[in-house]
Short mmCIF file of C-alpha atoms and ligand atoms in Angstrom, two decimals:
data_model
loop_
_atom_site.label_atom_id
_atom_site.label_comp_id
_atom_site.label_asym_id
_atom_site.label_seq_id
_atom_site.Cartn_x
_atom_site.Cartn_y
_atom_site.Cartn_z
CA UNK A 1 23.64 -40.91 2.74
CA UNK A 2 20.24 -40.90 4.48
CA UNK A 3 18.78 -37.50 5.30
CA UNK A 4 17.52 -38.31 8.79
CA UNK A 5 16.00 -34.85 9.13
CA UNK A 6 13.67 -35.62 6.22
CA UNK A 7 12.02 -38.48 8.13
CA UNK A 8 9.05 -37.81 10.38
CA UNK A 9 9.90 -37.88 14.10
CA UNK A 10 7.89 -41.11 14.49
CA UNK A 11 9.66 -42.87 11.61
CA UNK A 12 13.03 -41.74 12.91
CA UNK A 13 12.16 -42.87 16.44
CA UNK A 14 11.21 -46.30 15.13
CA UNK A 15 14.55 -46.65 13.29
CA UNK A 16 16.53 -45.50 16.33
CA UNK A 17 14.62 -47.76 18.72
CA UNK A 18 15.09 -50.82 16.54
CA UNK A 19 18.74 -50.15 15.93
CA UNK A 20 19.53 -49.49 19.59
CA UNK A 21 17.60 -52.56 20.77
CA UNK A 22 19.33 -54.79 18.23
CA UNK A 23 22.85 -53.52 18.85
CA UNK A 24 23.31 -52.18 22.40
CA UNK A 25 24.65 -54.91 24.73
CA UNK A 26 22.03 -56.06 27.19
CA UNK A 27 24.48 -56.33 30.09
CA UNK A 28 25.37 -52.63 29.79
CA UNK A 29 21.80 -51.37 30.26
CA UNK A 30 20.96 -49.18 33.25
CA UNK A 31 24.42 -49.22 34.82
CA UNK A 32 24.76 -46.97 37.88
CA UNK A 33 28.02 -45.50 36.58
CA UNK A 34 29.74 -44.23 33.48
CA UNK A 35 30.91 -46.77 30.92
CA UNK A 36 34.60 -47.57 30.63
CA UNK A 37 36.08 -47.46 27.15
CA UNK A 38 36.96 -51.17 27.05
CA UNK A 39 33.31 -52.16 27.60
CA UNK A 40 31.67 -49.63 25.27
CA UNK A 41 34.22 -49.44 22.45
CA UNK A 42 32.26 -51.88 20.25
CA UNK A 43 29.06 -49.90 20.77
CA UNK A 44 30.89 -46.64 19.91
CA UNK A 45 32.23 -48.23 16.71
CA UNK A 46 28.79 -49.61 15.84
CA UNK A 47 27.31 -46.10 16.10
CA UNK A 48 30.26 -44.71 14.17
CA UNK A 49 29.83 -47.16 11.28
CA UNK A 50 26.12 -46.33 11.17
CA UNK A 51 27.03 -42.61 10.96
CA UNK A 52 25.25 -41.91 14.26
CA UNK A 53 28.11 -41.20 16.64
CA UNK A 54 27.90 -37.40 16.44
CA UNK A 55 24.23 -36.36 16.11
CA UNK A 56 24.91 -32.64 16.62
CA UNK A 57 28.00 -32.32 14.40
CA UNK A 58 27.65 -30.97 10.89
CA UNK A 59 27.72 -33.53 8.09
CA UNK A 60 30.96 -32.23 6.59
CA UNK A 61 32.79 -33.36 9.71
CA UNK A 62 31.15 -36.77 9.85
CA UNK A 63 28.18 -35.84 12.04
CA UNK A 64 24.47 -36.35 11.41
CA UNK A 65 23.61 -32.65 11.26
CA UNK A 66 20.48 -33.62 13.17
CA UNK A 67 17.73 -31.15 14.07
CA UNK A 68 17.25 -30.43 17.81
CA UNK A 69 13.91 -32.24 17.80
CA UNK A 70 15.49 -35.40 16.42
CA UNK A 71 18.45 -35.12 18.78
CA UNK A 72 15.89 -35.24 21.56
CA UNK A 73 14.36 -38.35 20.00
CA UNK A 74 17.78 -40.03 20.11
CA UNK A 75 18.26 -38.91 23.68
CA UNK A 76 14.86 -40.25 24.70
CA UNK A 77 15.55 -43.61 23.10
CA UNK A 78 18.98 -43.70 24.73
CA UNK A 79 17.32 -43.22 28.11
CA UNK A 80 14.49 -45.62 27.43
CA UNK A 81 16.92 -48.44 26.78
CA UNK A 82 19.26 -47.47 29.65
CA UNK A 83 22.23 -46.84 27.36
CA UNK A 84 25.18 -45.69 29.46
CA UNK A 85 27.35 -42.61 29.02
CA UNK A 86 30.53 -43.35 27.08
CA UNK A 87 33.79 -41.37 27.36
CA UNK A 88 32.29 -38.85 24.94
CA UNK A 89 34.26 -35.62 25.53
CA UNK A 90 35.62 -35.75 21.98
CA UNK A 91 32.14 -35.60 20.51
CA UNK A 92 30.44 -33.35 23.03
CA UNK A 93 33.22 -30.91 23.83
CA UNK A 94 36.64 -30.69 22.24
CA UNK A 95 35.37 -31.58 18.75
CA UNK A 96 33.04 -28.58 18.71
CA UNK A 97 35.88 -26.38 19.98
CA UNK A 98 38.28 -27.53 17.26
CA UNK A 99 35.57 -26.85 14.67
CA UNK A 100 35.19 -23.32 15.97
CA UNK A 101 38.75 -22.31 16.88
CA UNK A 102 41.06 -24.90 15.30
CA UNK A 103 42.98 -24.49 12.06
CA UNK A 104 42.03 -26.53 9.01
CA UNK A 105 45.06 -28.74 9.69
CA UNK A 106 43.91 -29.34 13.28
CA UNK A 107 40.40 -30.16 12.08
CA UNK A 108 41.79 -32.69 9.61
CA UNK A 109 44.11 -34.20 12.20
CA UNK A 110 41.76 -34.44 15.17
CA UNK A 111 38.13 -34.66 14.03
CA UNK A 112 38.15 -37.90 11.96
CA UNK A 113 39.80 -39.99 14.74
CA UNK A 114 37.06 -38.85 17.15
CA UNK A 115 34.38 -40.08 14.76
CA UNK A 116 36.34 -43.30 14.16
CA UNK A 117 36.75 -43.99 17.90
CA UNK A 118 40.55 -43.88 17.59
CA UNK A 119 40.97 -40.91 19.95
CA UNK A 120 39.32 -40.73 23.37
CA UNK A 121 39.52 -37.30 25.03
CA UNK A 122 39.58 -36.02 28.59
CA UNK A 123 39.42 -32.51 30.03
CA UNK A 124 42.43 -31.12 31.90
CA UNK A 125 41.13 -27.94 33.52
CA UNK A 126 40.91 -28.32 37.34
CA UNK A 127 44.01 -28.41 39.51
CA UNK A 128 44.48 -29.23 43.20
CA UNK A 129 44.27 -25.55 44.10
CA UNK A 130 42.27 -24.24 41.14
CA UNK A 131 38.71 -25.42 40.78
CA UNK A 132 36.10 -22.68 41.01
CA UNK A 133 38.86 -20.13 40.63
CA UNK A 134 40.10 -21.88 37.50
CA UNK A 135 41.99 -18.86 36.17
CA UNK A 136 44.48 -19.26 39.04
CA UNK A 137 45.79 -22.49 37.45
CA UNK A 138 49.53 -23.09 37.72
CA UNK A 139 50.37 -25.87 35.27
CA UNK A 140 52.87 -24.28 32.88
CA UNK A 141 53.80 -24.72 29.24
CA UNK A 142 57.16 -23.29 28.17
CA UNK A 143 58.29 -23.14 24.55
CA UNK A 144 61.37 -25.21 23.72
CA UNK A 145 62.24 -25.37 20.01
CA UNK A 146 59.31 -26.94 18.14
CA UNK A 147 57.62 -28.13 21.33
CA UNK A 148 55.80 -26.92 24.39
CA UNK A 149 57.05 -28.45 27.64
CA UNK A 150 54.34 -28.95 30.29
CA UNK A 151 54.82 -29.26 34.05
CA UNK A 152 52.24 -29.42 36.82
CA UNK A 153 49.16 -31.45 37.72
CA UNK A 154 45.45 -31.70 36.91
CA UNK A 155 42.84 -33.33 39.15
CA UNK A 156 39.33 -34.82 38.91
CA UNK A 157 40.10 -35.60 35.27
CA UNK A 158 37.13 -37.77 34.29
CA UNK A 159 37.91 -40.93 32.36
CA UNK A 160 41.56 -39.93 31.96
CA UNK A 161 42.50 -43.58 32.55
CA UNK A 162 40.79 -44.41 29.24
CA UNK A 163 41.80 -41.31 27.31
CA UNK A 164 44.31 -41.20 24.48
CA UNK A 165 44.29 -37.37 24.41
CA UNK A 166 43.70 -34.44 26.72
CA UNK A 167 42.69 -30.86 26.04
CA UNK A 168 44.44 -28.83 28.65
CA UNK A 169 44.59 -25.30 30.01
CA UNK A 170 48.14 -24.17 30.72
CA UNK A 171 49.83 -20.98 31.86
CA UNK A 172 51.96 -19.64 29.04
CA UNK A 173 52.52 -16.11 30.36
CA UNK A 174 53.12 -15.99 34.11
CA UNK A 175 53.62 -12.21 33.94
CA UNK A 176 50.31 -11.28 32.31
CA UNK A 177 48.64 -8.40 34.22
CA UNK A 178 45.38 -10.38 34.59
CA UNK A 179 45.51 -14.11 35.41
CA UNK A 180 42.98 -14.90 32.64
CA UNK A 181 45.30 -13.40 30.02
CA UNK A 182 48.26 -15.77 30.40
CA UNK A 183 46.40 -19.03 29.72
CA UNK A 184 46.49 -21.14 26.54
CA UNK A 185 44.41 -24.07 25.29
CA UNK A 186 46.48 -27.04 24.08
CA UNK A 187 46.01 -30.62 22.93
CA UNK A 188 48.24 -33.43 24.06
CA UNK A 189 48.79 -37.13 23.66
CA UNK A 190 48.25 -39.07 26.91
CA UNK A 191 50.98 -41.50 25.86
CA UNK A 192 53.63 -38.76 25.89
CA UNK A 193 56.54 -39.57 28.23
CA UNK A 194 56.28 -37.83 31.62
CA UNK A 195 52.51 -38.31 32.21
CA UNK A 196 51.44 -40.36 35.23
CA UNK A 197 47.96 -41.01 36.60
CA UNK A 198 46.63 -41.68 40.09
CA UNK A 199 43.03 -42.95 39.88
CA UNK A 200 40.57 -41.59 42.49
CA UNK A 201 37.73 -43.73 43.84
CA UNK A 202 34.35 -42.01 44.36
CA UNK A 203 31.86 -42.57 47.18
CA UNK A 204 29.99 -45.21 45.16
CA UNK A 205 33.23 -47.21 44.86
CA UNK A 206 33.93 -46.48 41.18
CA UNK A 207 37.13 -45.07 39.71
CA UNK A 208 35.84 -42.54 37.20
CA UNK A 209 38.51 -39.86 37.55
CA UNK A 210 42.19 -39.43 38.34
CA UNK A 211 44.88 -36.94 39.24
CA UNK A 212 47.25 -36.46 36.31
CA UNK A 213 50.88 -35.40 36.76
CA UNK A 214 53.05 -33.78 34.07
CA UNK A 215 56.81 -33.99 34.33
CA UNK A 216 58.44 -32.24 31.34
CA UNK A 217 55.74 -33.50 28.97
CA UNK A 218 56.27 -32.42 25.38
CA UNK A 219 53.57 -31.48 22.91
CA UNK A 220 54.24 -30.07 19.45
CA UNK A 221 53.89 -26.34 18.71
CA UNK A 222 50.88 -27.00 16.47
CA UNK A 223 48.93 -28.35 19.48
CA UNK A 224 48.04 -24.81 20.48
CA UNK A 225 44.38 -24.11 19.65
CA UNK A 226 43.52 -20.48 18.88
CA UNK A 227 45.88 -17.69 19.85
CA UNK A 228 48.64 -17.92 22.42
CA UNK A 229 47.48 -16.62 25.84
CA UNK A 230 43.86 -16.45 24.64
CA UNK A 231 42.83 -19.88 25.93
CA UNK A 232 40.46 -18.48 28.53
CA UNK A 233 37.97 -17.40 25.87
CA UNK A 234 38.07 -20.87 24.33
CA UNK A 235 37.71 -22.51 27.73
CA UNK A 236 34.63 -20.43 28.43
CA UNK A 237 33.03 -21.40 25.09
CA UNK A 238 33.72 -25.03 25.81
CA UNK A 239 32.26 -24.75 29.30
CA UNK A 240 29.14 -23.39 27.60
CA UNK A 241 28.87 -26.64 25.58
CA UNK A 242 29.52 -28.61 28.75
CA UNK A 243 26.80 -26.77 30.64
CA UNK A 244 24.43 -27.50 27.78
CA UNK A 245 25.31 -31.22 28.02
CA UNK A 246 24.93 -31.26 31.80
CA UNK A 247 21.68 -29.31 31.45
CA UNK A 248 20.09 -32.00 29.31
CA UNK A 249 16.91 -33.49 30.83
CA UNK A 250 18.49 -36.92 30.45
CA UNK A 251 19.67 -37.45 34.03
CA UNK A 252 16.66 -36.02 35.93
CA UNK A 253 14.42 -37.99 33.59
CA UNK A 254 16.36 -41.15 34.40
CA UNK A 255 15.75 -40.56 38.12
CA UNK A 256 12.10 -39.64 37.54
CA UNK A 257 11.42 -42.84 35.58
CA UNK A 258 12.63 -44.80 38.62
CA UNK A 259 10.60 -42.65 40.99
CA UNK A 260 7.50 -43.34 38.93
CA UNK A 261 8.00 -47.12 39.10
CA UNK A 262 8.57 -47.16 42.86
CA UNK A 263 5.69 -44.73 43.54
CA UNK A 264 3.23 -46.79 41.48
CA UNK A 265 4.38 -50.07 42.90
CA UNK A 266 3.95 -48.79 46.48
CA UNK A 267 0.62 -47.04 45.77
CA UNK A 268 2.12 -43.70 46.83
CA UNK A 269 0.30 -41.70 44.19
CA UNK A 270 -2.89 -42.26 46.21
CA UNK A 271 -1.36 -40.14 48.96
CA UNK A 272 -2.22 -36.49 48.12
CA UNK A 273 0.85 -35.08 49.90
CA UNK A 274 3.17 -37.38 47.96
CA UNK A 275 1.26 -36.83 44.70
CA UNK A 276 1.78 -33.07 45.10
CA UNK A 277 5.54 -33.41 45.35
CA UNK A 278 5.59 -35.92 42.52
CA UNK A 279 3.55 -33.63 40.24
CA UNK A 280 5.84 -30.69 41.04
CA UNK A 281 8.88 -32.67 39.92
CA UNK A 282 7.04 -33.80 36.79
CA UNK A 283 6.28 -30.18 35.88
CA UNK A 284 9.82 -29.06 36.67
CA UNK A 285 11.08 -31.77 34.33
CA UNK A 286 8.80 -30.53 31.54
CA UNK A 287 10.13 -26.99 32.08
CA UNK A 288 13.69 -28.26 31.90
CA UNK A 289 13.04 -30.13 28.65
CA UNK A 290 11.54 -27.00 27.08
CA UNK A 291 14.42 -24.81 28.19
CA UNK A 292 16.98 -27.34 26.99
CA UNK A 293 15.38 -27.52 23.57
CA UNK A 294 15.69 -23.75 23.26
CA UNK A 295 19.45 -23.86 23.89
CA UNK A 296 20.02 -26.81 21.55
CA UNK A 297 18.24 -24.80 18.88
CA UNK A 298 20.57 -21.88 19.52
CA UNK A 299 23.63 -24.09 19.01
CA UNK A 300 22.17 -25.55 15.82
CA UNK A 301 21.69 -22.06 14.44
CA UNK A 302 25.42 -21.53 15.02
CA UNK A 303 24.89 -18.95 17.78
CA UNK A 304 27.30 -18.81 20.71
CA UNK A 305 25.86 -19.73 24.08
CA UNK A 306 25.70 -16.84 26.51
CA UNK A 307 26.23 -16.85 30.28
CA UNK A 308 22.51 -17.55 30.75
CA UNK A 309 23.12 -21.23 29.91
CA UNK A 310 24.24 -21.44 33.55
CA UNK A 311 20.54 -21.33 34.49
CA UNK A 312 20.05 -24.61 32.63
CA UNK A 313 22.90 -26.26 34.53
CA UNK A 314 21.60 -25.07 37.91
CA UNK A 315 18.04 -26.18 37.19
CA UNK A 316 18.96 -29.54 35.74
CA UNK A 317 21.31 -30.67 38.48
CA UNK A 318 19.16 -29.43 41.35
CA UNK A 319 16.15 -31.17 39.84
CA UNK A 320 18.23 -34.34 39.49
CA UNK A 321 19.11 -34.18 43.17
CA UNK A 322 15.57 -33.41 44.31
CA UNK A 323 14.17 -36.29 42.23
CA UNK A 324 16.77 -38.75 43.48
CA UNK A 325 16.00 -37.69 47.07
CA UNK A 326 12.26 -38.30 46.67
CA UNK A 327 13.12 -41.65 45.11
CA UNK A 328 14.94 -42.64 48.30
CA UNK A 329 12.00 -41.49 50.40
CA UNK A 330 9.60 -43.46 48.22
CA UNK A 331 11.76 -46.57 48.52
CA UNK A 332 11.53 -46.24 52.31
CA UNK A 333 13.30 -49.11 54.10
CA UNK A 334 14.76 -50.34 50.78
CA UNK A 335 16.50 -47.02 50.11
CA UNK A 336 19.82 -48.14 51.51
CA UNK A 337 20.11 -51.22 49.30
CA UNK A 338 22.76 -51.12 46.61
CA UNK A 339 22.09 -52.51 43.13
CA UNK A 340 18.70 -53.54 41.73
CA UNK A 341 15.94 -53.70 44.36
CA UNK A 342 12.64 -55.57 43.90
CA UNK A 343 9.28 -53.78 44.25
CA UNK A 344 6.54 -56.28 43.49
CA UNK A 345 6.66 -56.49 39.71
CA UNK A 346 9.46 -53.92 39.25
CA UNK A 347 13.20 -54.05 39.79
CA UNK A 348 14.71 -50.59 40.36
CA UNK A 349 18.18 -49.17 41.17
CA UNK A 350 17.15 -46.70 43.89
CA UNK A 351 20.52 -45.65 45.25
CA UNK A 352 22.40 -45.16 41.97
CA UNK A 353 20.59 -41.94 40.89
CA UNK A 354 21.23 -40.50 44.37
CA UNK A 355 24.97 -41.20 44.15
CA UNK A 356 25.19 -39.96 40.59
CA UNK A 357 23.25 -36.76 41.32
CA UNK A 358 25.45 -35.70 44.28
CA UNK A 359 28.44 -34.37 42.29
CA UNK A 360 26.17 -32.73 39.68
CA UNK A 361 26.12 -29.44 41.55
CA UNK A 362 29.94 -29.45 41.61
CA UNK A 363 31.23 -30.53 38.20
CA UNK A 364 31.02 -28.29 35.15
CA UNK A 365 31.46 -25.32 37.53
CA UNK A 366 29.69 -25.51 40.90
CA UNK A 367 26.12 -24.24 41.19
CA UNK A 368 27.23 -21.46 43.56
CA UNK A 369 29.59 -20.23 40.84
CA UNK A 370 26.80 -20.51 38.23
CA UNK A 371 24.62 -18.33 40.46
CA UNK A 372 27.43 -15.79 40.64
CA UNK A 373 27.63 -15.80 36.83
CA UNK A 374 23.87 -15.30 36.49
CA UNK A 375 23.94 -12.47 39.05
CA UNK A 376 26.88 -10.70 37.41
CA UNK A 377 26.59 -11.37 33.66
CA UNK A 378 22.88 -12.01 33.14
CA UNK A 379 21.08 -9.93 35.79
CA UNK A 380 23.91 -7.34 36.00
CA UNK A 381 23.47 -7.10 39.75
CA UNK A 382 25.84 -4.72 41.51
CA UNK A 383 29.09 -6.36 42.67
CA UNK A 384 30.79 -5.65 45.95
C1 FAD B 401 32.36 -36.10 39.19
C2 FAD B 401 33.31 -34.98 38.81
C3 FAD B 401 33.95 -35.01 37.59
C4 FAD B 401 34.83 -33.98 37.24
N1 FAD B 401 35.48 -34.04 36.03
C5 FAD B 401 36.39 -33.09 35.72
C6 FAD B 401 37.12 -33.18 34.48
O1 FAD B 401 36.96 -34.11 33.70
N2 FAD B 401 38.05 -32.23 34.23
C7 FAD B 401 38.27 -31.17 35.06
O2 FAD B 401 39.10 -30.34 34.74
N3 FAD B 401 37.59 -31.05 36.24
C8 FAD B 401 36.67 -31.99 36.59
N4 FAD B 401 35.97 -31.90 37.79
C9 FAD B 401 36.32 -30.83 38.72
C10 FAD B 401 35.26 -29.74 38.87
O3 FAD B 401 35.21 -28.91 37.75
C11 FAD B 401 35.59 -28.97 40.16
O4 FAD B 401 35.41 -29.86 41.24
C12 FAD B 401 34.73 -27.76 40.35
O5 FAD B 401 35.05 -26.77 39.42
C13 FAD B 401 34.87 -27.16 41.77
O6 FAD B 401 36.20 -26.96 42.10
P1 FAD B 401 36.82 -27.54 43.45
O7 FAD B 401 36.48 -28.99 43.54
O8 FAD B 401 38.26 -27.16 43.49
O9 FAD B 401 36.04 -26.83 44.64
P2 FAD B 401 36.32 -25.37 45.23
O10 FAD B 401 36.54 -24.40 44.12
O11 FAD B 401 37.37 -25.49 46.26
O12 FAD B 401 34.92 -25.04 45.90
C14 FAD B 401 34.52 -25.58 47.16
C15 FAD B 401 33.13 -25.01 47.51
O13 FAD B 401 33.19 -23.59 47.64
C16 FAD B 401 32.25 -22.96 46.76
N5 FAD B 401 32.82 -21.73 46.21
C17 FAD B 401 34.07 -21.57 45.70
N6 FAD B 401 34.23 -20.31 45.27
C18 FAD B 401 33.06 -19.66 45.49
C19 FAD B 401 32.61 -18.32 45.24
N7 FAD B 401 33.39 -17.40 44.67
N8 FAD B 401 31.33 -18.01 45.56
C20 FAD B 401 30.51 -18.94 46.14
N9 FAD B 401 30.89 -20.20 46.42
C21 FAD B 401 32.16 -20.56 46.10
C22 FAD B 401 31.99 -23.97 45.67
O14 FAD B 401 30.74 -23.79 45.08
C23 FAD B 401 32.07 -25.30 46.42
O15 FAD B 401 30.85 -25.57 47.04
C24 FAD B 401 35.08 -32.91 38.14
C25 FAD B 401 34.41 -32.88 39.39
C26 FAD B 401 33.56 -33.90 39.74
C27 FAD B 401 32.88 -33.86 41.07
#
């Protein structure tokens, strides 16, 4: 097995660039939406066969065990080629959680199919009346013989239409004195009888999430991850991973690359007022990349992420929105055009980053909630 960490960054970048260019389908480059499983399955399997599907996972679980610097190289090459985001929650979220909290049997059962592309995961946290106040969730799991029986509903479940499995937060003790104490973290098969889905269309016209209904859905007793009624702690750890993923410079950089093309093509960098705003975003992006690298390093050292990772999420998504807004301004009268828009020698999707940046301050815990976390748990500001 190749030790990718032993290569120089330049040699590794060359390998990654060549492999991506030779294998990633041309028609899936720079799509203004997430990839559906049916269209990216072959690409997922190609990466899997190469041993590259889980750059951050340790080698013993089928990952690359890649250093943070080289993970950034992969990320940069992914962006450069316009490779879309796959349904990747198995790799980026639940896999890490099973490694940390799951039993050996759960690790054996669930980790290899993620690497092999046999299981596609979605996240069942939010409910119609429990979003920011997630701990108020009401979907229940009641023990019946060797099974748990689940009833209730989850909403905004990204890519659930493509998922084979869901990791879900359920109420297992309705009488717990604190609402956080009666919640458990479970795994379930999306093909189990009693699950129905209602896809939801977003403002850009794409169906990327759904409401999921559970009517006496059974999952086996060994689907419980960690201790009974201690799922809140696991959920918080997993949200830390999610905030790290959302905090990656990838999306703001995507928007900035488009801003740069439009600004150059329209000669806007000659305008000092515009150049000032452009330079500010460029510097903010450099700050974000540096901060992100620090957190990735922390994860690689096996350290838990603290509440301060919320700062990364806030900064990344607000920068994404600010950049996509300046892109629209720069595009001027062409800003309202959907799809690829021509600017002299460049063709740029100006509206897509704007649409994609809008929900960024909501998902993964809204930015207002992240600010509350920073105020309370990082700055220890007095609470009313
Ligand atoms: C694109 C997208 C994908 C998503 N994917 C998933 C997924 O895969 N799985 C999943 O479980 N969920 C998912 N979500 C749901 C997401 O986590 C929730 O939307 C989010 O937590 C906010 O909850 P809510 O929508 O119920 O809004 P609410 O909680 O009703 O909040 C409404 C507004 O009030 C503000 N607010 C609420 N409480 C406070 C407070 N205490 N202080 C200050 N301001 C407050 C919020 O910031 C927000 O602006 C997704 C959401 C989006 C937009």
